[in-house]
XYZ file of C-alpha atoms in Angstrom:
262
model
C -14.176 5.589 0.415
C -15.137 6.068 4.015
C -15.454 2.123 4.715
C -11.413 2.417 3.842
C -10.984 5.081 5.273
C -12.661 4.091 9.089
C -11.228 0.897 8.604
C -7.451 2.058 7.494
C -7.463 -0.658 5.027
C -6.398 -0.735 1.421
C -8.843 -3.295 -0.079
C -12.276 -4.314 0.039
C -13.788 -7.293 -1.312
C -16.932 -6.838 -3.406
C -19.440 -10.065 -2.999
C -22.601 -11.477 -4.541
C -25.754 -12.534 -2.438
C -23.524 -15.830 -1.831
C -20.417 -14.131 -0.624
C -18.175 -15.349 -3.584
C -15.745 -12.428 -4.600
C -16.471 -10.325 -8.034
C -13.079 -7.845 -7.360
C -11.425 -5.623 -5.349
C -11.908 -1.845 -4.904
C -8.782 -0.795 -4.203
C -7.372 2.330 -2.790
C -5.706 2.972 -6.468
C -9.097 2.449 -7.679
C -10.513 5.693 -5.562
C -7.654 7.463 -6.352
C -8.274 7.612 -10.431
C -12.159 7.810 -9.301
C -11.241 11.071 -7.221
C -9.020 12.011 -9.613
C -11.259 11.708 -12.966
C -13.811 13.298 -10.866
C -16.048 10.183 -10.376
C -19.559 10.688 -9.103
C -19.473 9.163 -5.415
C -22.596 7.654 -5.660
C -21.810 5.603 -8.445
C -22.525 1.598 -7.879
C -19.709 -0.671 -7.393
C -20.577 -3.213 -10.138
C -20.575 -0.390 -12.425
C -17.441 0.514 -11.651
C -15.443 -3.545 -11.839
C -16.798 -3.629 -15.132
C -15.691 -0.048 -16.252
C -12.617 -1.086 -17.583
C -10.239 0.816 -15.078
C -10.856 -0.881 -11.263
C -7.440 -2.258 -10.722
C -8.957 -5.999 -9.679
C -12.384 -7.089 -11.631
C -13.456 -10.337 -11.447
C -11.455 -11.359 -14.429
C -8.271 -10.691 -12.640
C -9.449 -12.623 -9.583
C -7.931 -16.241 -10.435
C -4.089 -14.654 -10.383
C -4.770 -13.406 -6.803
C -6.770 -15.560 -5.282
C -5.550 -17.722 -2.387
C -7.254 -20.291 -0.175
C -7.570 -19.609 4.091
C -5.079 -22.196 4.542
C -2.345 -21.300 2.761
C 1.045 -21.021 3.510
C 2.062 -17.236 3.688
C 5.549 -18.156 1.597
C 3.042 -18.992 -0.878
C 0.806 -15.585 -0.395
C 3.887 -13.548 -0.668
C 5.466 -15.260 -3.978
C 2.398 -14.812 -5.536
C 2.215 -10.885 -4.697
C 5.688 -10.523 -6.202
C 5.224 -12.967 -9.033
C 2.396 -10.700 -10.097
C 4.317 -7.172 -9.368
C 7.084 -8.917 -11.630
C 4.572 -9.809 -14.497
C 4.175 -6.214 -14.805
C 0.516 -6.513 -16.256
C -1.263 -6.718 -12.606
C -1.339 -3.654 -10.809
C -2.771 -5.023 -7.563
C -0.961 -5.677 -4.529
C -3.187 -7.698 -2.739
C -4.433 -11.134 -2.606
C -8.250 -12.618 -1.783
C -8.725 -15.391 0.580
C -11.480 -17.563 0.217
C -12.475 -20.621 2.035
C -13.079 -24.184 0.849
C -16.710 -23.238 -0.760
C -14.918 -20.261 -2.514
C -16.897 -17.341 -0.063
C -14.503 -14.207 0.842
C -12.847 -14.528 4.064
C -10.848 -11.801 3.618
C -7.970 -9.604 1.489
C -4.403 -9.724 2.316
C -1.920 -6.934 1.584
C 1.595 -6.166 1.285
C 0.867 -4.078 4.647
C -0.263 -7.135 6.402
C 2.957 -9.369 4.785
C 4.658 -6.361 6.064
C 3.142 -6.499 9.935
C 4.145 -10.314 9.754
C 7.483 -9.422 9.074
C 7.679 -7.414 12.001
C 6.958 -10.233 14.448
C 9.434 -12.819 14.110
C 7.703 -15.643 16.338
C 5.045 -16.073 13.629
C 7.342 -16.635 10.491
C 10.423 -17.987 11.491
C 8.856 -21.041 11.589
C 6.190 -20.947 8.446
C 6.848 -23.493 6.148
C 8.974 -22.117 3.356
C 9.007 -18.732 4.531
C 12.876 -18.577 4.649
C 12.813 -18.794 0.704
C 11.806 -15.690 0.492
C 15.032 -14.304 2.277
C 18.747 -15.028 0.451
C 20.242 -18.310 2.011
C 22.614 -19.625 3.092
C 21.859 -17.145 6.554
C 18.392 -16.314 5.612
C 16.755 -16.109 9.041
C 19.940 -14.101 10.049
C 19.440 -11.635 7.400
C 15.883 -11.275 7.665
C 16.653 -9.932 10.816
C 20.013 -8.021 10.530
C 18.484 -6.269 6.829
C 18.336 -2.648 6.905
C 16.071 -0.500 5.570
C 18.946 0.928 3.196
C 18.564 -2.623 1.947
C 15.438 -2.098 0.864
C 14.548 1.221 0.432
C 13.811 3.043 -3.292
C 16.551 5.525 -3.731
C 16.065 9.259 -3.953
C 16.281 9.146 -7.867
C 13.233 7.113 -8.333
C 11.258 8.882 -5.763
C 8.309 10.719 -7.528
C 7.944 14.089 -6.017
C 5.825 17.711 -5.991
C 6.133 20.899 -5.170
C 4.171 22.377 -1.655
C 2.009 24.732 -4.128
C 0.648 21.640 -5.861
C -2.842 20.922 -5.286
C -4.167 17.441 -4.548
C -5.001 17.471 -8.344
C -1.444 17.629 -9.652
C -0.268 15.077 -6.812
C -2.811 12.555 -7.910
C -1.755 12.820 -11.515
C 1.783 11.775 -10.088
C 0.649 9.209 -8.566
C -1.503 7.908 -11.295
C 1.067 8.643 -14.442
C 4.487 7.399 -12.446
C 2.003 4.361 -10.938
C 3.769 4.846 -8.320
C 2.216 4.403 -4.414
C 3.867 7.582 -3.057
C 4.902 10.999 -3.844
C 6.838 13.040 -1.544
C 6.168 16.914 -1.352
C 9.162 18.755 -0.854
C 11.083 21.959 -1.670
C 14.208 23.098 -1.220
C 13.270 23.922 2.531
C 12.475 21.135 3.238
C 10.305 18.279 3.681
C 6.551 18.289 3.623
C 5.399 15.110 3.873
C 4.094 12.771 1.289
C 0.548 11.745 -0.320
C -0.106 7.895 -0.765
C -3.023 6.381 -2.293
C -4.577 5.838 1.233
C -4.295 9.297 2.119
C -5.975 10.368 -1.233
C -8.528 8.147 -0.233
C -9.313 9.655 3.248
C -9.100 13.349 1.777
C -11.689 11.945 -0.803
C -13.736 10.690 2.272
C -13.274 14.191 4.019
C -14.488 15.854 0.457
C -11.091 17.691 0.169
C -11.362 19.622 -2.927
C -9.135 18.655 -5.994
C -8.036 22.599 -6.190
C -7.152 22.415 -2.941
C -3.173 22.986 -1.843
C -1.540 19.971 -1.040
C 0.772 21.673 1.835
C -2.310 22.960 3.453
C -4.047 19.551 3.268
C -0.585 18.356 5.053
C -0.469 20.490 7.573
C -4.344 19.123 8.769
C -2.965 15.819 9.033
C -2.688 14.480 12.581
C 0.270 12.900 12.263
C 3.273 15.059 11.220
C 6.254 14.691 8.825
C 8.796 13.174 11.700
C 6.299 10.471 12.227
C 6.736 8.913 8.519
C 10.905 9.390 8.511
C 12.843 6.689 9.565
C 16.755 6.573 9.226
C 18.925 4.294 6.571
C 20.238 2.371 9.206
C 17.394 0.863 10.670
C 16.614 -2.537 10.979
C 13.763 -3.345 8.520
C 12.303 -5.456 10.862
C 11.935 -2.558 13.147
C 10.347 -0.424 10.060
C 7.881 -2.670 9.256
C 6.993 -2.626 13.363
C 6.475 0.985 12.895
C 4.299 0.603 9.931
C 2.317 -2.096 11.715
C 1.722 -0.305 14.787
C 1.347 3.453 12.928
C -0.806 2.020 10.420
C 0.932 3.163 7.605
C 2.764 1.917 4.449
C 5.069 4.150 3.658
C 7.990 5.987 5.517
C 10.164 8.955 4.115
C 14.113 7.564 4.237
C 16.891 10.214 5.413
C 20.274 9.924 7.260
C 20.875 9.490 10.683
C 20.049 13.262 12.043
C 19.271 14.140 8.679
C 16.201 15.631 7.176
C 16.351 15.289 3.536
C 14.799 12.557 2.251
C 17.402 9.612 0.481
C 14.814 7.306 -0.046
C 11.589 5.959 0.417
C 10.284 2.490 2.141
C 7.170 0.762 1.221
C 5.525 -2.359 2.910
């Protein structure tokens, strides 16, 4: 939990004494552990072969890519296995030609590509992924109303939840976000990666979620962007904020119409 949360990633790749990849622990993986009330010092191995990590080693051949692949290809298979609806993990492992880890690629990352133009408009492919016959054009001109989940299947909470009840949001909708709100307003929202760092921290379950909030460094207006903004632009902001999720509302506005995800 704290080697996520120093390093602001959302996977780690779990190795044997040759470097070859046995899973994933994934944020969503800390998340039920913090939830279910996990001892921390429980081993890793122990925990792949529990039954509930979101990416044991028998999962590994679906998201598995080599170094050299093309990143059309990393990001078809990331949807083809969201689509299957029997793979919960949103990442991918890279290994090299003698099958060691090199490294884990996530929908963030995709999402920090997207943001730079210069390194995709040119990837072999890559346009696929965008609806011809002007798909470089719309990659571009795409707004984040475009792409956004509407209000009415954002998963949400009260302020006088504790971190408890949010978690169990998160984990029964298996959703990656869950906006706190009431009718004054926004909050701010818990996502498996800030579960993860209040697990670090040792935030207690029982504790109130709006209180946890209000410790956070960055506030709410930090994680809003409006509907009308390019998604190129959004996924710069996630990129260079570090984040992979942003609260949706209009122009001005300050209740929430949606929410984007990288």
């Amino acid at each position: 939990a704290e080697a996520l949360s120093d390093s602001r990633r959302t996977a780690i790749g779990v190795v044997d004494e040759e470097e070859r990849p046995l899973g994933l622990l994934t944020v969503n993986d800390l998340v039920r552990a913090y939830f279910e009330g996990v001892p921390p010092e429980r081993r890793l191995s122990d925990w792949l072969a529990s039954g509930q990590a979101r990416a044991p080693e028998e999962l590994l051949k679906r998201i598995t890519v080599r170094r050299r692949a093309p990143l059309a290809q990393v990001a078809e298979k990331m949807v083809s296995n969201a689509l299957a609806g029997d793979c919960a993990c949103h990442h991918v492992v890279v290994v090299g030609e003698s099958g060691r880890l090199k490294g884990v690629l996530s929908s963030h990352d995709l999402a920090a590509v997207l943001s730079h133009h210069d390194l995709w408009q040119h990837q072999p492919h890559f346009s696929d992924m965008f609806a011809p016959p002007d798909a470089e054009e719309a990659a571009v001109t795409m707004t984040v109303r475009d792409a956004m989940k509407h209000s009415g299947r954002v998963f949400t909470c009260p302020p006088g939840d504790t971190m408890r009840d949010a978690l169990k949001v998160l984990l029964v909708s298996q959703q990656n976000s869950v906006v706190v709100v009431d009718e004054s307003g926004i909050y701010g929202f818990v996502t498996p990666r800030d579960a993860v760092k209040a697990f670090a921290d040792g935030f207690p379950l029982s504790g109130n979620i709006a209180e946890w909030l209000s410790q956070r460094m960055q506030g709410v207006e930090n994680r809003m962007v409006s509907i009308d903004m390019r998604l190129v632009d959004a996924a710069a902001k996630m990129a260079s904020d570090g984040i992979d999720h942003l609260i949706v509302v209009h122009p001005g506005g300050h209740e929430a119409v949606g929410v984007l995800s990288s």
